[in-house]
Amino acid sequence: MSAPTSVDPLTMRRTIGRFATGVAVVTALDGDEPHGMTVNSLTSVSLEPPLLLVCLTTGARTTDAVVRAGRFAVNVLGARQEEIALRFARRGADHFDGLPLRYGDHGEHEVPVVPDALAHLECTVDRHFEAGDHVVVIGHVRQVCDRPGAPLAFLGGRFGDLTERGSEPVHWFF
Ligand SMILES: Cc1cc2nc3c(=O)[nH]c(=O)nc-3n(C[C@H](O)[C@H](O)[C@H](O)COP(=O)(O)O)c2cc1C
């Protein structure tokens, strides 16, 4: 165990990075313009009603699009979608440039989605609030779809993949 250090942003990022996560892209429309941002701050909040949360950098275009539109999609990435994760993490880039534009099933062309993602969760914004340098967005999940496959993982600043190790499913979960 290393000695305690002062918790500056890099230390915080490095230490919380020991917590392995999946990787998703949050997408939303701002007017006609699609925006998206790679995130790993995705957490399930409630099953009844179905709520999830994501923490989005204050002032990023996707954050503004989510708050303004009041709806967004969470696109869970598969193990082979590292390029998509990098594309949607590039600051200031036109993230959808060259990608075929697809829309979710909830509503009428209201939320763009990332093609071939492992899962889509389409949400309306239940509430949002600022916390430090991020906006915490709680989404009410309105429509979902998923497909089998290994998820993209993120740990210690690197992408990886998770394979199911063949253990029995945790019985209270499934
Ligand atoms: C694996 C990974 C996870 C990330 N998770 C988050 C996150 O949860 N929240 C966030 O605001 N930014 C996160 N980022 C950074 C954003 O993806 C990045 O700042 C953003 O897409 C830049 O877009 P912009 O041009 O709108 O600023 C993450 C980046 C990576 C590579």
Coordinates of C-alpha atoms and ligand atoms in Angstrom, one line a residue:
M1 CA 0.0 0.0 0.0
S2 CA 1.6 3.3 -1.0
A3 CA 1.7 6.3 1.4
P4 CA -1.2 8.8 1.3
T5 CA -0.7 11.6 -1.2
S6 CA -2.7 14.8 -1.6
V7 CA -5.6 14.2 -3.8
D8 CA -4.9 16.3 -6.9
P9 CA -6.7 15.5 -10.2
L10 CA -4.1 13.1 -11.5
T11 CA -3.9 11.2 -8.3
M12 CA -7.7 11.0 -8.2
R13 CA -7.8 9.8 -11.8
R14 CA -5.0 7.2 -11.2
T15 CA -6.5 5.9 -8.0
I16 CA -10.1 5.6 -9.2
G17 CA -8.7 4.0 -12.3
R18 CA -8.1 0.9 -10.2
F19 CA -11.8 0.4 -10.4
A20 CA -12.5 -1.5 -13.6
T21 CA -15.4 -0.4 -15.7
G22 CA -17.0 -0.9 -19.0
V23 CA -17.0 1.8 -21.7
A24 CA -20.0 3.5 -23.2
V25 CA -20.8 6.5 -25.5
V26 CA -23.5 9.0 -24.4
T27 CA -25.2 10.4 -27.5
A28 CA -27.8 13.2 -27.9
L29 CA -29.1 15.6 -30.6
D30 CA -28.6 19.4 -30.2
G31 CA -31.1 20.7 -32.8
D32 CA -30.2 18.6 -35.8
E33 CA -26.6 18.0 -34.8
P34 CA -25.6 14.7 -33.2
H35 CA -23.1 14.7 -30.4
G36 CA -21.4 11.9 -28.4
M37 CA -18.9 11.4 -25.6
T38 CA -17.1 8.4 -24.4
V39 CA -17.8 7.7 -20.7
N40 CA -17.0 5.2 -18.0
S41 CA -18.9 7.0 -15.2
L42 CA -22.0 4.9 -16.0
T43 CA -23.9 3.4 -13.0
S44 CA -27.2 1.8 -12.5
V45 CA -29.2 3.7 -9.9
S46 CA -32.6 2.0 -9.6
L47 CA -34.5 -0.9 -11.1
E48 CA -38.1 0.4 -10.3
P49 CA -38.2 2.8 -11.9
P50 CA -35.2 2.0 -14.2
L51 CA -32.7 4.8 -13.6
L52 CA -29.1 5.2 -14.5
L53 CA -26.5 8.0 -14.1
V54 CA -23.6 9.4 -16.0
C55 CA -21.2 12.2 -15.0
L56 CA -20.5 14.5 -17.9
T57 CA -17.8 17.3 -18.0
T58 CA -19.4 20.7 -17.5
G59 CA -19.5 22.7 -20.8
A60 CA -18.8 19.8 -23.2
R61 CA -21.0 19.8 -26.3
T62 CA -22.5 16.5 -25.4
T63 CA -23.3 17.6 -21.9
D64 CA -25.1 20.7 -23.3
A65 CA -26.9 18.6 -25.9
V66 CA -28.2 16.1 -23.2
V67 CA -29.4 18.8 -20.9
R68 CA -31.1 20.9 -23.7
A69 CA -32.7 17.9 -25.5
G70 CA -33.8 16.2 -22.3
R71 CA -33.1 12.8 -23.8
F72 CA -30.0 10.8 -24.6
A73 CA -28.8 7.3 -25.3
V74 CA -26.1 5.2 -23.6
N75 CA -24.3 2.9 -26.1
V76 CA -22.4 0.2 -24.3
L77 CA -19.3 -0.7 -26.4
G78 CA -18.2 -4.2 -27.3
A79 CA -14.6 -5.5 -27.0
R80 CA -13.8 -4.6 -30.6
Q81 CA -15.0 -1.0 -30.4
E82 CA -11.9 0.6 -29.0
E83 CA -11.7 2.9 -32.1
I84 CA -15.2 4.1 -31.4
A85 CA -14.2 4.8 -27.8
L86 CA -11.2 6.9 -29.0
R87 CA -13.2 8.7 -31.6
F88 CA -15.8 9.9 -29.1
A89 CA -13.1 10.9 -26.6
R90 CA -11.3 13.3 -28.9
R91 CA -11.8 16.8 -27.7
G92 CA -13.4 19.2 -30.2
A93 CA -13.7 16.6 -33.0
D94 CA -16.8 16.1 -35.1
H95 CA -17.4 12.7 -33.5
F96 CA -20.0 11.5 -35.9
D97 CA -18.1 12.5 -39.1
G98 CA -18.1 9.6 -41.5
L99 CA -20.3 7.3 -39.3
P100 CA -23.6 6.2 -40.6
L101 CA -26.3 8.1 -38.6
R102 CA -28.8 5.8 -36.9
Y103 CA -31.5 6.7 -34.5
G104 CA -32.9 4.9 -31.5
D105 CA -36.4 3.4 -31.5
H106 CA -37.9 5.6 -28.8
G107 CA -39.7 8.5 -30.3
E108 CA -39.2 9.9 -33.8
H109 CA -35.5 10.3 -34.7
E110 CA -34.9 11.9 -31.4
V111 CA -31.7 10.2 -30.3
P112 CA -28.7 9.2 -32.4
V113 CA -27.1 5.9 -31.5
V114 CA -23.7 4.3 -32.2
P115 CA -24.1 1.4 -34.8
D116 CA -23.2 -2.1 -33.6
A117 CA -22.9 -1.2 -29.9
L118 CA -23.4 -4.1 -27.5
A119 CA -26.4 -2.4 -25.9
H120 CA -28.5 0.7 -26.2
L121 CA -30.3 2.3 -23.3
E122 CA -32.5 5.2 -24.4
C123 CA -33.3 7.7 -21.6
T124 CA -35.1 10.8 -20.8
V125 CA -33.4 13.2 -18.3
D126 CA -35.0 12.6 -14.9
R127 CA -32.9 15.2 -13.2
H128 CA -29.4 16.7 -13.4
F129 CA -27.2 18.7 -11.1
E130 CA -23.7 20.1 -11.0
A131 CA -21.1 18.3 -8.8
G132 CA -17.6 19.8 -9.0
D133 CA -16.5 20.0 -12.6
H134 CA -19.1 17.6 -13.9
V135 CA -22.9 17.4 -14.4
V136 CA -24.5 14.4 -12.9
V137 CA -27.3 13.3 -15.2
I138 CA -29.9 10.8 -14.0
G139 CA -31.7 9.1 -16.9
H140 CA -35.0 7.3 -16.9
V141 CA -34.5 4.3 -19.2
R142 CA -37.4 4.2 -21.7
Q143 CA -36.2 1.6 -24.2
V144 CA -33.4 -1.0 -24.3
C145 CA -31.8 -3.5 -26.7
D146 CA -28.7 -5.6 -26.4
R147 CA -26.9 -8.4 -28.1
P148 CA -24.5 -11.1 -26.9
G149 CA -20.7 -10.4 -27.0
A150 CA -17.8 -9.4 -24.8
P151 CA -17.8 -5.8 -23.5
L152 CA -14.9 -3.3 -23.9
A153 CA -13.3 -2.8 -20.5
F154 CA -11.2 0.1 -19.0
L155 CA -8.7 -0.3 -16.2
G156 CA -5.7 1.8 -15.2
G157 CA -6.0 4.0 -18.2
R158 CA -6.0 1.1 -20.7
F159 CA -8.6 -0.7 -22.7
G160 CA -9.0 -4.4 -22.4
D161 CA -11.7 -7.0 -22.6
L162 CA -13.5 -9.1 -20.2
T163 CA -14.3 -12.7 -20.8
E164 CA -16.8 -14.6 -18.7
R165 CA -14.7 -17.0 -16.7
G166 CA -17.2 -19.8 -16.7
S167 CA -18.3 -19.4 -13.1
E168 CA -22.0 -19.8 -12.3
P169 CA -24.0 -16.6 -12.7
V170 CA -24.4 -14.9 -9.3
H171 CA -27.8 -16.4 -8.3
W172 CA -29.5 -13.3 -6.9
F173 CA -28.6 -11.3 -10.1
F174 CA -30.1 -13.5 -12.8
Ligands
LIG1 C1 -12.4 5.5 -21.3 C2 -12.8 7.0 -21.2 C3 -13.8 7.3 -20.3 C4 -14.3 8.6 -20.1 N1 -15.2 8.9 -19.2 C5 -15.7 10.1 -19.2 C6 -16.8 10.4 -18.3 O1 -17.4 9.5 -17.6 N2 -17.3 11.7 -18.2 C7 -16.7 12.7 -19.0 O2 -17.2 13.8 -18.9 N3 -15.7 12.4 -19.8 C8 -15.2 11.2 -19.9 N4 -14.1 10.9 -20.8 C9 -13.6 12.0 -21.6 C10 -14.5 12.4 -22.8 O3 -14.8 11.3 -23.6 C11 -13.9 13.5 -23.7 O4 -13.5 14.6 -22.9 C12 -15.0 14.1 -24.6 O5 -15.5 13.2 -25.5 C13 -14.4 15.2 -25.5 O6 -15.5 15.7 -26.2 P1 -15.7 17.3 -26.4 O7 -15.2 17.6 -27.7 O8 -17.2 17.4 -26.4 O9 -15.1 18.0 -25.2 C14 -13.7 9.6 -20.9 C15 -12.7 9.3 -21.9 C16 -12.3 8.0 -22.0 C17 -11.2 7.6 -23.0

